[in-house]
mmCIF file of C-alpha atoms in Angstrom:
data_model
loop_
_atom_site.group_PDB
_atom_site.id
_atom_site.type_symbol
_atom_site.label_atom_id
_atom_site.label_comp_id
_atom_site.label_asym_id
_atom_site.label_seq_id
_atom_site.Cartn_x
_atom_site.Cartn_y
_atom_site.Cartn_z
ATOM 1 C CA MET R 6 5.290 -3.721 2.100
ATOM 2 C CA VAL R 7 2.822 -0.947 2.806
ATOM 3 C CA LEU R 8 5.759 1.503 3.319
ATOM 4 C CA ALA R 9 7.484 0.400 0.138
ATOM 5 C CA VAL R 10 4.623 1.433 -2.186
ATOM 6 C CA TYR R 11 3.934 4.480 -0.129
ATOM 7 C CA ALA R 12 7.371 5.715 -0.753
ATOM 8 C CA GLY R 13 6.620 5.986 -4.125
ATOM 9 C CA VAL R 14 4.138 8.804 -3.214
ATOM 10 C CA LEU R 15 7.019 10.988 -2.291
ATOM 11 C CA GLY R 16 9.391 10.577 -5.344
ATOM 12 C CA ALA R 17 6.612 10.927 -7.847
ATOM 13 C CA THR R 18 5.656 13.662 -10.080
ATOM 14 C CA LEU R 19 2.395 13.536 -11.724
ATOM 15 C CA ALA R 20 0.647 15.418 -14.368
ATOM 16 C CA THR R 21 -2.898 16.549 -14.030
ATOM 17 C CA THR R 22 -4.982 13.926 -15.692
ATOM 18 C CA GLU R 23 -7.532 11.402 -14.589
ATOM 19 C CA ASP R 24 -4.933 8.528 -14.893
ATOM 20 C CA ASP R 25 -2.636 10.429 -12.738
ATOM 21 C CA SER R 26 -5.215 11.027 -10.204
ATOM 22 C CA ALA R 27 -5.891 7.297 -10.208
ATOM 23 C CA ALA R 28 -2.135 6.635 -9.503
ATOM 24 C CA LEU R 29 -2.066 9.316 -6.970
ATOM 25 C CA LEU R 30 -5.006 7.760 -5.145
ATOM 26 C CA THR R 31 -3.392 4.380 -5.138
ATOM 27 C CA ARG R 32 -0.351 5.987 -3.458
ATOM 28 C CA LEU R 33 -2.589 7.808 -1.064
ATOM 29 C CA SER R 34 -4.275 4.616 -0.076
ATOM 30 C CA GLU R 35 -0.717 3.271 0.634
ATOM 31 C CA PHE R 36 -0.064 6.425 2.759
ATOM 32 C CA HIS R 37 -3.264 6.044 4.686
ATOM 33 C CA GLN R 38 -2.378 2.394 5.370
ATOM 34 C CA HIS R 39 1.121 3.324 6.379
ATOM 35 C CA GLN R 40 -0.278 5.475 8.970
ATOM 36 C CA GLN R 41 -1.889 2.450 10.553
ATOM 37 C CA GLU R 42 1.612 0.744 10.713
ATOM 38 C CA LEU R 43 2.912 3.801 12.219
ATOM 39 C CA ASN R 44 0.198 3.818 14.951
ATOM 40 C CA SER R 45 1.067 0.253 15.744
ATOM 41 C CA LEU R 46 4.749 1.026 16.119
ATOM 42 C CA THR R 47 3.948 3.872 18.271
ATOM 43 C CA GLU R 48 1.873 1.858 20.542
ATOM 44 C CA GLN R 49 4.813 -0.455 21.072
ATOM 45 C CA GLN R 50 7.718 2.100 21.166
ATOM 46 C CA ALA R 51 6.558 5.557 22.255
ATOM 47 C CA GLU R 52 7.229 6.923 25.713
ATOM 48 C CA SER R 53 4.810 9.724 25.843
ATOM 49 C CA ALA R 54 0.938 8.931 26.021
ATOM 50 C CA GLU R 55 0.391 12.261 24.081
ATOM 51 C CA ILE R 56 2.663 10.837 21.203
ATOM 52 C CA SER R 57 0.478 7.677 21.314
ATOM 53 C CA GLU R 58 -2.846 9.694 21.362
ATOM 54 C CA LEU R 59 -1.502 11.732 18.378
ATOM 55 C CA ALA R 60 -0.610 8.680 16.322
ATOM 56 C CA GLU R 61 -3.809 7.122 17.068
ATOM 57 C CA SER R 62 -5.837 10.284 16.106
ATOM 58 C CA ILE R 63 -3.937 10.643 12.771
ATOM 59 C CA ALA R 64 -4.498 6.850 12.069
ATOM 60 C CA VAL R 65 -8.198 7.173 12.629
ATOM 61 C CA ASP R 66 -8.384 9.906 10.064
ATOM 62 C CA HIS R 67 -6.325 7.951 7.620
ATOM 63 C CA HIS R 68 -8.427 4.836 8.159
ATOM 64 C CA LEU R 69 -11.413 6.715 7.228
ATOM 65 C CA LEU R 70 -9.925 8.235 4.201
ATOM 66 C CA ASP R 71 -8.789 4.888 3.087
ATOM 67 C CA GLU R 72 -12.207 3.254 3.712
ATOM 68 C CA TRP R 73 -13.687 6.149 1.472
ATOM 69 C CA LEU R 74 -11.330 5.122 -1.311
ATOM 70 C CA GLN R 75 -12.237 1.357 -0.937
ATOM 71 C CA GLU R 76 -15.916 2.238 -0.903
ATOM 72 C CA ALA R 77 -15.306 4.348 -4.141
ATOM 73 C CA GLY R 78 -13.982 1.283 -5.816
ATOM 74 C CA HIS R 79 -10.167 1.977 -5.495
ATOM 75 C CA ASP R 80 -8.799 -1.214 -4.147
ATOM 76 C CA GLU R 81 -5.455 -2.908 -3.807
ATOM 77 C CA ARG R 82 -5.840 -4.800 -7.086
ATOM 78 C CA GLN R 83 -5.131 -1.413 -8.933
ATOM 79 C CA ARG R 84 -1.597 -1.159 -7.415
ATOM 80 C CA GLY R 85 1.237 -1.351 -9.848
ATOM 81 C CA ASP R 86 4.656 -2.666 -9.649
ATOM 82 C CA ASP R 87 6.276 0.280 -8.157
ATOM 83 C CA ALA R 88 6.444 -1.276 -4.899
ATOM 84 C CA ALA R 89 10.328 -0.594 -4.634
ATOM 85 C CA TYR R 90 11.436 2.306 -2.552
ATOM 86 C CA SER R 91 12.136 5.348 -4.873
ATOM 87 C CA ASN R 92 13.245 7.313 -1.978
ATOM 88 C CA ASP R 93 16.191 5.671 -0.072
ATOM 89 C CA GLU R 94 16.297 8.644 2.456
ATOM 90 C CA GLN R 95 12.632 7.989 3.389
ATOM 91 C CA GLN R 96 13.447 4.325 3.796
ATOM 92 C CA GLN R 97 16.494 4.938 6.036
ATOM 93 C CA ALA R 98 14.443 7.394 8.144
ATOM 94 C CA TYR R 99 11.707 4.770 8.619
ATOM 95 C CA GLU R 100 14.172 2.158 9.440
ATOM 96 C CA ALA R 101 15.955 4.607 11.949
ATOM 97 C CA LEU R 102 12.481 5.203 13.585
ATOM 98 C CA GLN R 103 11.686 1.425 13.923
ATOM 99 C CA SER R 104 14.933 1.097 15.760
ATOM 100 C CA GLN R 105 14.194 3.651 18.406
ATOM 101 C CA ASP R 106 12.124 3.517 21.556
ATOM 102 C CA GLY R 107 11.243 5.882 24.362
ATOM 103 C CA ALA R 108 11.920 9.580 24.236
ATOM 104 C CA GLU R 109 14.125 9.244 21.138
ATOM 105 C CA PHE R 110 11.364 7.334 19.364
ATOM 106 C CA ASP R 111 8.854 10.146 20.240
ATOM 107 C CA ARG R 112 11.362 12.659 18.785
ATOM 108 C CA GLN R 113 11.916 10.920 15.575
ATOM 109 C CA PHE R 114 8.249 10.027 15.131
ATOM 110 C CA LEU R 115 7.374 13.766 15.062
ATOM 111 C CA ASP R 116 10.248 14.517 12.588
ATOM 112 C CA TYR R 117 9.420 11.688 10.324
ATOM 113 C CA GLN R 118 5.634 12.454 10.477
ATOM 114 C CA MET R 119 6.185 16.086 9.640
ATOM 115 C CA ASN R 120 8.384 15.251 6.804
ATOM 116 C CA VAL R 121 6.085 12.778 5.223
ATOM 117 C CA HIS R 122 3.001 14.879 5.597
ATOM 118 C CA ARG R 123 4.930 17.830 4.113
ATOM 119 C CA GLN R 124 5.869 15.624 1.124
ATOM 120 C CA ALA R 125 2.211 14.391 0.657
ATOM 121 C CA LEU R 126 0.934 17.732 0.676
ATOM 122 C CA ASP R 127 3.333 18.836 -1.949
ATOM 123 C CA LEU R 128 2.362 15.943 -4.044
ATOM 124 C CA LEU R 129 -1.312 16.704 -3.635
ATOM 125 C CA GLN R 130 -0.865 20.167 -4.830
ATOM 126 C CA GLU R 131 0.464 18.651 -8.249
ATOM 127 C CA ILE R 132 -3.038 17.789 -9.122
ATOM 128 C CA PRO R 133 -5.576 20.537 -8.375
ATOM 129 C CA PRO R 134 -8.870 18.799 -7.596
ATOM 130 C CA GLU R 135 -10.479 21.478 -10.031
ATOM 131 C CA SER R 136 -8.750 19.883 -12.827
ATOM 132 C CA LEU R 137 -10.471 16.477 -12.547
ATOM 133 C CA GLU R 138 -13.662 15.486 -13.905
ATOM 134 C CA ASP R 139 -14.337 12.799 -11.404
ATOM 135 C CA ALA R 140 -16.098 14.744 -8.451
ATOM 136 C CA GLU R 141 -15.499 11.952 -5.924
ATOM 137 C CA ARG R 142 -11.795 11.989 -6.780
ATOM 138 C CA ALA R 143 -11.559 15.770 -6.503
ATOM 139 C CA ASN R 144 -13.568 15.790 -3.228
ATOM 140 C CA HIS R 145 -11.212 12.959 -1.782
ATOM 141 C CA LEU R 146 -8.067 15.064 -2.704
ATOM 142 C CA LYS R 147 -9.502 18.177 -1.083
ATOM 143 C CA VAL R 148 -10.584 16.384 2.141
ATOM 144 C CA THR R 149 -7.193 14.573 2.317
ATOM 145 C CA TYR R 150 -5.308 17.829 1.798
ATOM 146 C CA GLU R 151 -7.140 19.340 4.550
ATOM 147 C CA ALA R 152 -6.639 16.323 6.970
ATOM 148 C CA LEU R 153 -2.938 16.430 6.100
ATOM 149 C CA ARG R 154 -2.686 20.163 6.889
ATOM 150 C CA LYS R 155 -4.616 19.511 10.242
ATOM 151 C CA HIS R 156 -2.079 16.628 10.940
ATOM 152 C CA LEU R 157 1.000 18.683 10.160
ATOM 153 C CA GLY R 158 -0.197 21.458 12.490
ATOM 154 C CA MET R 159 -0.720 18.805 15.316
ATOM 155 C CA LEU R 160 2.721 17.552 14.804
ATOM 156 C CA GLN R 161 4.423 20.935 14.716
ATOM 157 C CA ASN R 162 2.543 21.959 17.893
ATOM 158 C CA HIS R 163 3.744 18.681 19.650
ATOM 159 C CA ARG R 164 7.246 19.307 18.386
ATOM 160 C CA GLN R 165 7.201 22.930 19.574
ATOM 161 C CA GLU R 166 5.988 21.633 23.174
ATOM 162 C CA ASP R 167 8.756 18.973 23.079
ATOM 163 C CA VAL R 168 11.381 21.616 22.227
ATOM 164 C CA GLY R 169 9.953 23.889 24.832
ATOM 165 C CA LEU R 170 10.170 21.235 27.521
ATOM 166 C CA SER R 171 13.744 20.480 26.570
ATOM 167 C CA GLU R 172 14.976 24.049 26.755
ATOM 168 C CA SER R 173 13.279 24.593 30.311
ATOM 169 C CA GLU R 174 14.943 21.593 31.800
#
């Protein structure tokens, strides 16, 4: 369920209005919650302790960002009916990830996370925080953008280390 609404994040194009920022915050909340789901999946299926630690670190950040949204009054009751996947490719990638374990899970986890983080960053760029009148929303978008950039860098570093290990074997 969390992933279903979250997938709408990646297929959406939003204008720069307060209403659109509210829709974006709803989708970000789903993305934050999806990271909790990914962390649980990683605990069960990852081979590498480093991948598990990375997933936990990312999930902690997203938990804090989601709590911030909830405290600001953005709760689940605001979610719309677009709980269906608008991105079949993303749905298939997540299902493929769920079916893996061990080293193959680790590899697919990194690829999946890099992809969804890039897509979320692209979406966040559609609504410049400076265009919003609500300072709390603008600040959340700025902080979320920086957190996603940090996560993407961490994921890319792990992926490069993984590729380097494979090539040296």
